[in-house]
Coordinates of C-alpha atoms (C1' of nucleotides) in Angstrom, one line a residue:
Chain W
X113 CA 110.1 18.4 -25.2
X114 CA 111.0 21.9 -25.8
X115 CA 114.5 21.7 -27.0
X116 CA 115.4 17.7 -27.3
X117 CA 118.6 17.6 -28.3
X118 CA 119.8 21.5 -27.2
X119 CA 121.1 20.6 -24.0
X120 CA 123.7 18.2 -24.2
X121 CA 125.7 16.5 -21.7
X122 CA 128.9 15.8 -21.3
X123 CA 131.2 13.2 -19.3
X124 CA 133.4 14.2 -16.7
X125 CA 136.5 14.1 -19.1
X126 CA 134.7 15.7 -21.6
X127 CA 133.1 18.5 -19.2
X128 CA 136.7 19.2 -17.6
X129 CA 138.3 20.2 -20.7
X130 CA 135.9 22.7 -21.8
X131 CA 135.7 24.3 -18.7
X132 CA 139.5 24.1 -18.7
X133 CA 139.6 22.0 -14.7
X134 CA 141.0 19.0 -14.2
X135 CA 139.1 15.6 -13.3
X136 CA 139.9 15.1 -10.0
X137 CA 139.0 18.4 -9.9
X138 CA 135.6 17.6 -10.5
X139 CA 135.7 15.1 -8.6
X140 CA 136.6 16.9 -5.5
X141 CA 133.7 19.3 -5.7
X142 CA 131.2 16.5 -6.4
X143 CA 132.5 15.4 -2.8
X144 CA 131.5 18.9 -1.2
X145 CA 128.4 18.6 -2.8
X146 CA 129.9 22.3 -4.5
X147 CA 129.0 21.2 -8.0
X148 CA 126.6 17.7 -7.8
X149 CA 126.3 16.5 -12.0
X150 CA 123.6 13.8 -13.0
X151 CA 124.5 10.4 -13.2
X152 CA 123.7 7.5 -15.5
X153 CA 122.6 3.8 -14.5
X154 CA 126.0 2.8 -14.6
X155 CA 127.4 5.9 -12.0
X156 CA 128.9 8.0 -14.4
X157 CA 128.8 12.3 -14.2
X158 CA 126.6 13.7 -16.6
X159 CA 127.5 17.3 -16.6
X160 CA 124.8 20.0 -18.7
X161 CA 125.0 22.9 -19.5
X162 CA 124.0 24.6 -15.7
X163 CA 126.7 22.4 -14.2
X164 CA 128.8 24.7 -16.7
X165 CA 127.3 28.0 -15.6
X166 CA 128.0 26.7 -12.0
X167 CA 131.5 25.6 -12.7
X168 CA 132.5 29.1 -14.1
X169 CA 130.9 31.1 -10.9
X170 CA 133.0 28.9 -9.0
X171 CA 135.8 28.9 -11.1
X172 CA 135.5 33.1 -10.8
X173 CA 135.1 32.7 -7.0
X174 CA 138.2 31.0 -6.5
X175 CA 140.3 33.0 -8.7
X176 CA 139.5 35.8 -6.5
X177 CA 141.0 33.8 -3.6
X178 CA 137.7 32.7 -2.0
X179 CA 138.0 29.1 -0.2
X180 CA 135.8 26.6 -1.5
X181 CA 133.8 26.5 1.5
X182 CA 133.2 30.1 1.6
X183 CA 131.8 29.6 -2.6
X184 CA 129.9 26.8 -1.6
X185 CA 128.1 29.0 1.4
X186 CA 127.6 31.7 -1.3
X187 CA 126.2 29.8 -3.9
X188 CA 123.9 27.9 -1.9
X189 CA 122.4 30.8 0.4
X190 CA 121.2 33.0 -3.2
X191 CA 120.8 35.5 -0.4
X192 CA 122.6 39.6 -1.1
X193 CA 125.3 38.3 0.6
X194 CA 127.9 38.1 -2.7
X195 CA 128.5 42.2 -2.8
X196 CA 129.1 42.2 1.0
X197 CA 131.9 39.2 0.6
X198 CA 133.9 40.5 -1.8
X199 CA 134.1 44.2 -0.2
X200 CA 135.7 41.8 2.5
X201 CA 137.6 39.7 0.0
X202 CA 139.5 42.6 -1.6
X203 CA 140.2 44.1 2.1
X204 CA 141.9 40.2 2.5
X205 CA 143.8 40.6 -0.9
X206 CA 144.7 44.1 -0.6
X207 CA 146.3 43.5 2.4
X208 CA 147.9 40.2 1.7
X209 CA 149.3 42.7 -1.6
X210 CA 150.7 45.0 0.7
X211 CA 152.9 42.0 2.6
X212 CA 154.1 40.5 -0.8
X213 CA 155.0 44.2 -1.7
X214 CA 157.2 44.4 1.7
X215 CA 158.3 41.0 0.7
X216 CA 159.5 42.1 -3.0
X217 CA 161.0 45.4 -1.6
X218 CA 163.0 43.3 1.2
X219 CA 164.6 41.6 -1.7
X220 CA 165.3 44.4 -3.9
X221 CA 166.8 46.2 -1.2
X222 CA 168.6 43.5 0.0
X223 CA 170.1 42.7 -3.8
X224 CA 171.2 46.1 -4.5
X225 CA 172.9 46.8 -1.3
X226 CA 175.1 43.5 -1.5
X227 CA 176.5 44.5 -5.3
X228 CA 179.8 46.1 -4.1
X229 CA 182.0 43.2 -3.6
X230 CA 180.6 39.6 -3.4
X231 CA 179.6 38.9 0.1
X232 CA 178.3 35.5 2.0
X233 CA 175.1 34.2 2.1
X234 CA 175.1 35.6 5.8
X235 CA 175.8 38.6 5.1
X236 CA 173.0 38.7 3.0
X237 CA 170.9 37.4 5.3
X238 CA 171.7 39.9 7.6
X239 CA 170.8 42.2 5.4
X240 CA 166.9 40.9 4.9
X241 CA 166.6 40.8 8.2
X242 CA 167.3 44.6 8.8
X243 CA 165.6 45.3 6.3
X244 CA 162.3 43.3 7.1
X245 CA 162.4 44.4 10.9
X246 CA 162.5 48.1 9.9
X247 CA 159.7 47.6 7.6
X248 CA 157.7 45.6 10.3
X249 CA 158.0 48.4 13.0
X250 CA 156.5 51.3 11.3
X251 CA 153.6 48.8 9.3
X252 CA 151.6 47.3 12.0
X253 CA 150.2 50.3 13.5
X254 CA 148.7 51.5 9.9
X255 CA 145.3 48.4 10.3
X256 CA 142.8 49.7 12.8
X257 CA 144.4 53.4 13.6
X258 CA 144.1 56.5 12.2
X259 CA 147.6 58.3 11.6
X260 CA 147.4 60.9 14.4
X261 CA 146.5 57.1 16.6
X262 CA 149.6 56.3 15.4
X263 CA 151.7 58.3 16.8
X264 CA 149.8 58.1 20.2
X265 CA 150.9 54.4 20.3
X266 CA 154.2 55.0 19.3
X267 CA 154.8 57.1 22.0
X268 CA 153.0 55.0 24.7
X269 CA 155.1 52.3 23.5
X270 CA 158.6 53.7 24.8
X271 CA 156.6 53.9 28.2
X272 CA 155.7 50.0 28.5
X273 CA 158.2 47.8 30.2
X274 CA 158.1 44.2 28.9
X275 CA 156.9 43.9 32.5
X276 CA 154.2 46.0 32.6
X277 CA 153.5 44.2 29.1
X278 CA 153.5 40.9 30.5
X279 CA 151.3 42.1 33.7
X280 CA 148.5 44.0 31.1
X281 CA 148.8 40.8 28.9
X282 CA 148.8 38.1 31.7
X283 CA 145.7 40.2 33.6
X284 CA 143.4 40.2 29.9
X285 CA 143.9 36.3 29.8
X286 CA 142.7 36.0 33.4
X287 CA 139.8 38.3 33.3
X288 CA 138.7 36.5 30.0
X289 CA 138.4 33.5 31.3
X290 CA 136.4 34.5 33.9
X291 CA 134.1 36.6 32.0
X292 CA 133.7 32.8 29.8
X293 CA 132.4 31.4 33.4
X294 CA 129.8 34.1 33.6
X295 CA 128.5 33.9 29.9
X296 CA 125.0 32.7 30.4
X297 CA 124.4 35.3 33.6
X298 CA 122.4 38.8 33.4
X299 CA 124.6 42.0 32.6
X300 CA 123.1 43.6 34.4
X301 CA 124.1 41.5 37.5
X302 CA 126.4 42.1 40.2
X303 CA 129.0 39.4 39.1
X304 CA 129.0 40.8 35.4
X305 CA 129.1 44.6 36.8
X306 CA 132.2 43.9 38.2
X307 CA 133.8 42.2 35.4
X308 CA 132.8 45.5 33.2
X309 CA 134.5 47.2 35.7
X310 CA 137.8 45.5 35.5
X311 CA 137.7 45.3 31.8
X312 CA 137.6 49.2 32.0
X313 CA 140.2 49.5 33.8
X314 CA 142.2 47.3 31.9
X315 CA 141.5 49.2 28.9
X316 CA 142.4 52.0 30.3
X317 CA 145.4 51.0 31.1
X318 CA 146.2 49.1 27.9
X319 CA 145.0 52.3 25.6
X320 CA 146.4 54.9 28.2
X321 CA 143.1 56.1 28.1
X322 CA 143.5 57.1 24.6
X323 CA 139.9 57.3 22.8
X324 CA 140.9 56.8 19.7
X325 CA 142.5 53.5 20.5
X326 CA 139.9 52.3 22.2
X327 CA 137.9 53.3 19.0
X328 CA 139.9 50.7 16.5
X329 CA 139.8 47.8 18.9
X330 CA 136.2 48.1 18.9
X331 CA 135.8 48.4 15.0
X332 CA 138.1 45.1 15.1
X333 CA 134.7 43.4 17.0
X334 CA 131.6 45.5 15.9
X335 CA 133.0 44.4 12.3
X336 CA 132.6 40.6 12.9
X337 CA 129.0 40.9 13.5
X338 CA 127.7 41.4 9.7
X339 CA 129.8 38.8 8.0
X340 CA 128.8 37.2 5.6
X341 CA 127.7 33.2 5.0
X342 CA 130.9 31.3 5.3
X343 CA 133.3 34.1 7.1
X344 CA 132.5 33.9 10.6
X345 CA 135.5 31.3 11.1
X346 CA 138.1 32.1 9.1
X347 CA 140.8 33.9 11.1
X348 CA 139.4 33.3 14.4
X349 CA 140.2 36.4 17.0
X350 CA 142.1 36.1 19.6
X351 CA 138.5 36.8 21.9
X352 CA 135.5 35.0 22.5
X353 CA 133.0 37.4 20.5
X354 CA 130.3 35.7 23.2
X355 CA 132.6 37.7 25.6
X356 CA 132.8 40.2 23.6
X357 CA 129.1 41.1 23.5
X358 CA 128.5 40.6 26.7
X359 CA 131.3 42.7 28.3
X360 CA 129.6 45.5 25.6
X361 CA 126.3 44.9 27.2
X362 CA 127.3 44.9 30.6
X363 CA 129.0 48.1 29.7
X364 CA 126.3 49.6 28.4
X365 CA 124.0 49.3 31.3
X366 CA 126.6 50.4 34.1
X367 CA 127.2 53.9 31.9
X368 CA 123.6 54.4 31.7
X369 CA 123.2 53.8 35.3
X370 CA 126.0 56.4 36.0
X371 CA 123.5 59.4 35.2
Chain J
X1425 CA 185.5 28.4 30.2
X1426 CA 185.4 31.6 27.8
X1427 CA 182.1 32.5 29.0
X1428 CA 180.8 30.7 31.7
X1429 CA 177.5 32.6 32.6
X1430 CA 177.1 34.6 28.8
X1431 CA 175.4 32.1 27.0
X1432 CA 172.3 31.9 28.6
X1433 CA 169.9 28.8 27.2
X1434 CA 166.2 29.0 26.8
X1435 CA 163.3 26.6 27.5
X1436 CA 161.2 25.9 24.3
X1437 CA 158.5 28.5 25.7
X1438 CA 160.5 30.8 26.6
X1439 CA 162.7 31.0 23.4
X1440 CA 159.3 31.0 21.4
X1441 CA 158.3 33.9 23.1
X1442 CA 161.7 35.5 22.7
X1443 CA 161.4 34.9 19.2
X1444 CA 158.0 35.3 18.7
X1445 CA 157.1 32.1 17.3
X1446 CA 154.7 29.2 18.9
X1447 CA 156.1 26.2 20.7
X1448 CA 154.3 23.7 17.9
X1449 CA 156.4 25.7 15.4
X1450 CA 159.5 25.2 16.5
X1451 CA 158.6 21.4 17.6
X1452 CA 157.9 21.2 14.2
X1453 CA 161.5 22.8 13.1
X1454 CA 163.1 20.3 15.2
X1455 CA 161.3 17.5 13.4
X1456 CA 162.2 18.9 9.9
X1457 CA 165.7 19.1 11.4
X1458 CA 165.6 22.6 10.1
X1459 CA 166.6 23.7 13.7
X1460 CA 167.8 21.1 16.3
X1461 CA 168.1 22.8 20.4
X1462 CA 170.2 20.9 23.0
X1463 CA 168.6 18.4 25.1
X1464 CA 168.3 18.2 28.8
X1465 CA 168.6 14.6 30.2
X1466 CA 165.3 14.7 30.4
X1467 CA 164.7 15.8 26.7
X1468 CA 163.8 19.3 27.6
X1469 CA 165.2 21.5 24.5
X1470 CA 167.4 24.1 25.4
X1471 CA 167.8 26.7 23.0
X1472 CA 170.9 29.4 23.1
X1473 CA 171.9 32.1 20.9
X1474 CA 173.0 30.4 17.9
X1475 CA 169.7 28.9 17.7
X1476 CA 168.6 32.4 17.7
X1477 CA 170.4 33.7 15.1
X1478 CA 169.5 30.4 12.8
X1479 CA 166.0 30.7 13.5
X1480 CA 165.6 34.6 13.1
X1481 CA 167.1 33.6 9.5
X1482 CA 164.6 31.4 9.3
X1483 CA 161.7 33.1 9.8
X1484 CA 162.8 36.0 7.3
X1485 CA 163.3 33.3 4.5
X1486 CA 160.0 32.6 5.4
X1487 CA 158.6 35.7 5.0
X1488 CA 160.2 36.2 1.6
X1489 CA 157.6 33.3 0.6
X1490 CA 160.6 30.5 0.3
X1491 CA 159.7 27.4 1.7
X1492 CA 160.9 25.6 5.0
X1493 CA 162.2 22.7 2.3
X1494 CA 164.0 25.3 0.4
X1495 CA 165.1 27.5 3.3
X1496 CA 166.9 24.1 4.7
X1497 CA 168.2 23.4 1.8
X1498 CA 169.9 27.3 1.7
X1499 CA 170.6 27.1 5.3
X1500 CA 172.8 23.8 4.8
X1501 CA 175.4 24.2 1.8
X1502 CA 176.4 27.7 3.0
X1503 CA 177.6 28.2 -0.8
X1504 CA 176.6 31.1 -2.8
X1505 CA 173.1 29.9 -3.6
X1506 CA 171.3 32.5 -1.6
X1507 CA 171.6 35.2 -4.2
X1508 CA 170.4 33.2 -6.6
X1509 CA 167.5 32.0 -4.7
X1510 CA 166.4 35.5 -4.0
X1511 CA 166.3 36.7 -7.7
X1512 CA 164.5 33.4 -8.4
X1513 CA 162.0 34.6 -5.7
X1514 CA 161.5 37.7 -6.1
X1515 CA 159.8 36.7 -9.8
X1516 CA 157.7 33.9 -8.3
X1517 CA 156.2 37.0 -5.8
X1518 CA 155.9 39.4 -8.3
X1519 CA 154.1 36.8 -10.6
X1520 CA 151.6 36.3 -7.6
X1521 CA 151.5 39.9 -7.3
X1522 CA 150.1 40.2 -10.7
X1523 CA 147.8 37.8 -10.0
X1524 CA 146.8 39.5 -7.0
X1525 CA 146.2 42.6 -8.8
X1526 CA 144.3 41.3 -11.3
X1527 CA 141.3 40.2 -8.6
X1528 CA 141.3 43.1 -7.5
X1529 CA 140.8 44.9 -10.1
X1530 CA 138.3 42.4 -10.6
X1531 CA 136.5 42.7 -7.5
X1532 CA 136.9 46.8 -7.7
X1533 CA 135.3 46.8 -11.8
X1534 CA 132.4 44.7 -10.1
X1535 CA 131.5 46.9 -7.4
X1536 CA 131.6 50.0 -9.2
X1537 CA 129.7 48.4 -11.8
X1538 CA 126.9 47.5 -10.0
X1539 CA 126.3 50.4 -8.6
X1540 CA 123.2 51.2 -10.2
X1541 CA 120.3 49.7 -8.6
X1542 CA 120.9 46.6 -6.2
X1543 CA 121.1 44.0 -8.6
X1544 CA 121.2 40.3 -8.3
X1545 CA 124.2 38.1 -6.9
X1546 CA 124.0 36.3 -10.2
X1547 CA 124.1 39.6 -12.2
X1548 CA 127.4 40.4 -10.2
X1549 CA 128.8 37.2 -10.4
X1550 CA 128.7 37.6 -14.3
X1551 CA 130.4 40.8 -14.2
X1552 CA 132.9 39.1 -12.5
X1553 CA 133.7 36.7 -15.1
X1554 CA 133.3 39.0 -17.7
X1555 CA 136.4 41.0 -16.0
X1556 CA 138.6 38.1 -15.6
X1557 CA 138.1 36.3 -19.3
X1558 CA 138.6 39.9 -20.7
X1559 CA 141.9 40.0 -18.3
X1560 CA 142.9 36.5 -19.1
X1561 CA 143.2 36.7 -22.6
X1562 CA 145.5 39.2 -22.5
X1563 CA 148.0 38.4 -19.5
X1564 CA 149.4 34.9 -20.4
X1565 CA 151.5 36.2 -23.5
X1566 CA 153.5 38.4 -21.9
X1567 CA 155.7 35.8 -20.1
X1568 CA 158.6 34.4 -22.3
X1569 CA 158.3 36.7 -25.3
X1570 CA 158.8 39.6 -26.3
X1571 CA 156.8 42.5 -27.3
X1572 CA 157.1 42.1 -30.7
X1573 CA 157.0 38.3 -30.6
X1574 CA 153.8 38.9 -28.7
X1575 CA 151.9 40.0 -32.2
X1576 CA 153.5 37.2 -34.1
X1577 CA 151.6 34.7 -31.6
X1578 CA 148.9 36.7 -31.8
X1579 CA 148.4 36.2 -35.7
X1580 CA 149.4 32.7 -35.4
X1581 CA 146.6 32.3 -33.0
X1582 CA 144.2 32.6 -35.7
X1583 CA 145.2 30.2 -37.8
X1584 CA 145.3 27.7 -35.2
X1585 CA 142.4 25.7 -35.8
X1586 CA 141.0 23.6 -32.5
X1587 CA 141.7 20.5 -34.5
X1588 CA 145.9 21.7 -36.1
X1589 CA 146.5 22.2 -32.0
X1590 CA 145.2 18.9 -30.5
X1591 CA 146.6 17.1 -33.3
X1592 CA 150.1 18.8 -32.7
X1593 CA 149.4 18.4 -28.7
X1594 CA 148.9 14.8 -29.2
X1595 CA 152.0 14.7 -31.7
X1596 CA 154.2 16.4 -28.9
X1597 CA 153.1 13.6 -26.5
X1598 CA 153.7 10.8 -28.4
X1599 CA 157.4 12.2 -29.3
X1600 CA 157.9 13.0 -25.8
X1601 CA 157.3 9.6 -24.7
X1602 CA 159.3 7.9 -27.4
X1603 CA 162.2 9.9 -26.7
X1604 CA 161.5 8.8 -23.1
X1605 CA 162.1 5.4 -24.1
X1606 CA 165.6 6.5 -25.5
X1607 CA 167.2 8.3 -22.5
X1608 CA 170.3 6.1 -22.6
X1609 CA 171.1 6.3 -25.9
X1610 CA 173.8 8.2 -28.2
X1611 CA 172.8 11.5 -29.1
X1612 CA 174.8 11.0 -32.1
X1613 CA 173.0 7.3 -32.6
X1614 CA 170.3 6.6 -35.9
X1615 CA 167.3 6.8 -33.6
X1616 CA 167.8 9.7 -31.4
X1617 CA 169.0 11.5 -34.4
X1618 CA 165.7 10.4 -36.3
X1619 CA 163.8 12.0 -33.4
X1620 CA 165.7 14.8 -33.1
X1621 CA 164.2 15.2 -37.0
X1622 CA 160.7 14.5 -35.6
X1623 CA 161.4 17.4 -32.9
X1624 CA 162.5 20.3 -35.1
X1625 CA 159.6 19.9 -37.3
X1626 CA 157.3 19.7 -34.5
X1627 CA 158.9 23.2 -33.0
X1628 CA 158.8 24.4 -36.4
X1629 CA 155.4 23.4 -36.9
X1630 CA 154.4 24.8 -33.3
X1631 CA 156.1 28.0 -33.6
X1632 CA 155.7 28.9 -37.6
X1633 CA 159.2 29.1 -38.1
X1634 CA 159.4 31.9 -35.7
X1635 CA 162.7 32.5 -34.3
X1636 CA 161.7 34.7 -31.3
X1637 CA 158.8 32.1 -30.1
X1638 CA 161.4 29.2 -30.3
X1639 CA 164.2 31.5 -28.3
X1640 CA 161.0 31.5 -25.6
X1641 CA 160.7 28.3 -25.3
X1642 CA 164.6 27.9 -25.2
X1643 CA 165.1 30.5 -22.6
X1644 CA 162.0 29.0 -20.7
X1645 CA 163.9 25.0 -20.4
X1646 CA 167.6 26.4 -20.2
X1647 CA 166.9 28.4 -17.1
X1648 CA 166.1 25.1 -15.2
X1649 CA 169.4 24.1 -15.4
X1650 CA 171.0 26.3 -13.0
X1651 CA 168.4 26.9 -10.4
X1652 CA 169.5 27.0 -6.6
X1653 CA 169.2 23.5 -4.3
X1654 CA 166.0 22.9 -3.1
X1655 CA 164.0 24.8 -6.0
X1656 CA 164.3 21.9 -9.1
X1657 CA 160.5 20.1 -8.0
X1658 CA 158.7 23.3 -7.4
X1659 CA 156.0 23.7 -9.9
X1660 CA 157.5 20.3 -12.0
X1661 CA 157.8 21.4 -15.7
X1662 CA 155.5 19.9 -18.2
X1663 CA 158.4 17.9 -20.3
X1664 CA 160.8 16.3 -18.6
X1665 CA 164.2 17.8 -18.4
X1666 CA 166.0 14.8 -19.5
X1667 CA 164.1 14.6 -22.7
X1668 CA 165.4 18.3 -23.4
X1669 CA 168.8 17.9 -22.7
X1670 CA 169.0 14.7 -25.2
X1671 CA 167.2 16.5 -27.4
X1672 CA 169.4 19.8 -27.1
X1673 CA 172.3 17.6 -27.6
X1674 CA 171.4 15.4 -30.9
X1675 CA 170.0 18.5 -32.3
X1676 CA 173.6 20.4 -31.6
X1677 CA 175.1 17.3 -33.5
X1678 CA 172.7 17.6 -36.3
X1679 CA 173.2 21.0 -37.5
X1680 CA 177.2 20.4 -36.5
X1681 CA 177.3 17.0 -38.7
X1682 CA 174.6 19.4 -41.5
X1683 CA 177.8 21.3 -42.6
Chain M
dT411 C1' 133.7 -11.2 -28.0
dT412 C1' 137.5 -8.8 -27.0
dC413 C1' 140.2 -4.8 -26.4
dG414 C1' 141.6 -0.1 -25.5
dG415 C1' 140.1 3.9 -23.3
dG416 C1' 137.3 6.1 -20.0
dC417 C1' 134.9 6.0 -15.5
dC418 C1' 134.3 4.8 -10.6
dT419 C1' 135.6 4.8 -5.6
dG420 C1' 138.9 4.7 -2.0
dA421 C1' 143.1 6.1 0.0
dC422 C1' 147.5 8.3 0.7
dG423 C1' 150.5 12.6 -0.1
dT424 C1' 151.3 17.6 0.1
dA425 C1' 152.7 22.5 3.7
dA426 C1' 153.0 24.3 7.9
dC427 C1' 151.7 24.0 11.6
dG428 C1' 147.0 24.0 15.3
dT429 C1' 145.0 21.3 18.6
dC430 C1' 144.2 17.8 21.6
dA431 C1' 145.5 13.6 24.4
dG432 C1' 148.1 10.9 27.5
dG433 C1' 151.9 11.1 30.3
dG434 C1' 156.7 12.7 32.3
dT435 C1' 159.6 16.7 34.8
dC436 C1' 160.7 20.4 37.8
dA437 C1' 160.8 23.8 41.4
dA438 C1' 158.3 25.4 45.2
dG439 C1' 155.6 25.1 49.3
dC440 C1' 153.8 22.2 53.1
Chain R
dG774 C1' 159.1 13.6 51.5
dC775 C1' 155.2 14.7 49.0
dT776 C1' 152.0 17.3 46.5
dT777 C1' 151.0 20.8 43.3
dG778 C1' 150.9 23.7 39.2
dA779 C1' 153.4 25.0 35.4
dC780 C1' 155.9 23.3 31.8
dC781 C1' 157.8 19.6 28.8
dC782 C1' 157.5 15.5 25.7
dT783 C1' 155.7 12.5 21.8
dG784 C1' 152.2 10.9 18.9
dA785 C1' 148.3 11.6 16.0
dC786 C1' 144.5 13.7 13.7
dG787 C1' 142.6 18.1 11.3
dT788 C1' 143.2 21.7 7.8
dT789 C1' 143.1 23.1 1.9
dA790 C1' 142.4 21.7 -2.8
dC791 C1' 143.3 18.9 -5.1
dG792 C1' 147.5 15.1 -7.4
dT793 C1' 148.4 10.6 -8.0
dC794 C1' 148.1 5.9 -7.9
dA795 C1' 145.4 1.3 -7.4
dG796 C1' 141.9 -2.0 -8.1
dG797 C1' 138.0 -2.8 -10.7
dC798 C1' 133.6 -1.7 -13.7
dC799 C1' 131.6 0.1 -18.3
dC800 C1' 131.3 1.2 -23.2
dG801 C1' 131.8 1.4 -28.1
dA802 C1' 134.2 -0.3 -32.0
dA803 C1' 136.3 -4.0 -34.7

DNA sequence: TTCGGGCCTGACGTAACGTCAGGGTCAAGC
DNA sequence: GCTTGACCCTGACGTTACGTCAGGCCCGAA
């Protein structure tokens, strides 16, 4: 009885113009039960002035490139989680910046090299493609390595065969699945000892026994442990993070029964 | 007979790898008939170095942002549409780009914000918004106009009372769809002519009798005309280019009959 | 009471594939 | 000649965030 006639509502045509969405919009979170308005007798949305709060959170979310999925997650568990999701979300953007950059550069290049003279379409092509394959080479390397890593891989690169590639790449596959076999078993068992020691070697001779390597593939995994609500999925690695822990514990235990 | 043994053909998994792609992707190629291998007998694929070449294309057009509809519809008339395409691009990715930037800047203003004492997700969450109306509201002139034609909208904006724009907004629609209605027609005819009236007054209305705002709009419509194959449905324009061109015409006719 | 406008719930379409599922093909070894 | 195992094929459904009908109910004003 406080405030009677303060807190009025609004019907979903109404609602969606104010908050500047469209219907269906509406609509659609209704469905993911992202944004649930009253209803009257007669099934109609009645949106107040909270559904409007709610709407512009999400609203804010999405323009900052979160899926609705990962908003809904947010908004439901009212947990700390929010500060930790966007440090992740602007890693996401600034990285998804730095390929429309390449993207904007490969056409720039590409329009002021073809000026002199008109030439074909596949010329031009050509050209992109140069250009996007030399920016591609010297890019990759920059995510989980330091610069002096860098170089390290560069060089260890000119030693790999594709053979030798396809022998590393074929052996990881095998030994992974085979570690999957021995998920629910002890690390400390004989079976799972022997797995760590394989995986070492392997390591060792994917990295070259470079430390520093070694170092960013395991930030890659350690990272995927304190995601937030809503994250764990998107972009799923290339590795079972079940095998990943376990090959970490198993690891663990054999160098601490090396003393 | 040229070269017997030189062109060497590819299995579909073996050509993916070679062109590191997946096997579902270039299934899917095939489909789009964006890139169609030989067939075995059997209807194995069998891809050769052609199929290279197009596909490498391919997937650079695709990095560029363009879409496979688009990058078929490049790939086929081998006319001098590329160029075109790419300068068309190259604004739609630096548009995103802004947009990019601006969440970040978002997300960045948020976090150093909050610094100060762990607050709570919905305390952050209204920072956020705060950023992004405060960004908003000064981004979306700086499109079709100007500098100068920027103030000019700017002080118009004031005067614009919520009920002048809906009732010109619902003005525009109606016109819009009686014009529909008169597609056929002669430009030079009574009624076309009649709504070409209707039309200026509305722009004149809708601009202030600004000449710069009105060039805007112009620019904004004429540019459609000469866009590259496979680009006229992106993003479909609010009017319909049909309407515009009649219009443009029995407008031309007007002020050519006014002297 | 009727009529125009708004509201409802399906249900299909979009882009670029990922991911099965069910079923042939091929080369090698027995 | 036959059996594998590896590879190939074609559907067909899932994904994201809605747009766009289609068929039918509800509401307020004249």
């Amino acid at each position: 009885m406080r405030n009677g006639s303060a807190n009025r509502m609004y019907r979903t045509q109404e609602f969606a113009e104010l908050a500047s969405v469209t219907v269906r919009a509406l609509h659609h979170y209704d469905r993911l039960d992202l944004l649930k308005p009253r209803r009257t007798d007669a099934g109609y949305r009645l949106y107040g002035v909270r559904d409007l709060e709610r709407l512009e959170q999400i609203v804010a979310l999405k323009f900052l490139g979160l899926s609705l999925k990962q908003i809904k997650a947010l908004l439901e568990r009212e947990k700390l989680e929010l500060s930790a999701a966007l440090r992740m979300q602007r890693k996401v953007l600034e990285q998804r910046r730095s390929l429309l950059d390449r993207a904007i550069r490969a056409i720039r290049e590409a329009e002021s090299a073809v000026k002199p003279g008109r030439q074909t379409d596949a010329a031009v092509l050509k050209k992109i493609i140069e250009v996007i394959e030399m920016q591609d080479n010297t890019d990759w390397m920059l995510k989980y390595h330091t610069p002096e890593a860098r170089q390290k891989v560069e060089a260890r690169r000119q030693l790999w065969s594709p053979e030798l590639q396809e022998r590393v790449s074929k052996q990881w596959a095998g030994l992974m699945a085979e570690v999957e076999t021995a998920l629910g078993e002890d690390p400390a068992g004989p079976r799972v000892q022997a797995l760590a020691e394989r995986w070492i070697k392997l390591v060792e001779e994917f990295t070259g026994g470079d430390q520093e390597i070694a170092a960013g593939v395991r930030r890659l995994y350690a990272d995927q442990a304190n995601w937030p609500a809503g994250f764990q999925q998107q972009a799923k690695p290339f590795m079972n993070p079940e095998v990943w822990t376990l090959m970490q514990k198993a690891i663990a235990i054999r160098k601490a029964s090396a003393t």
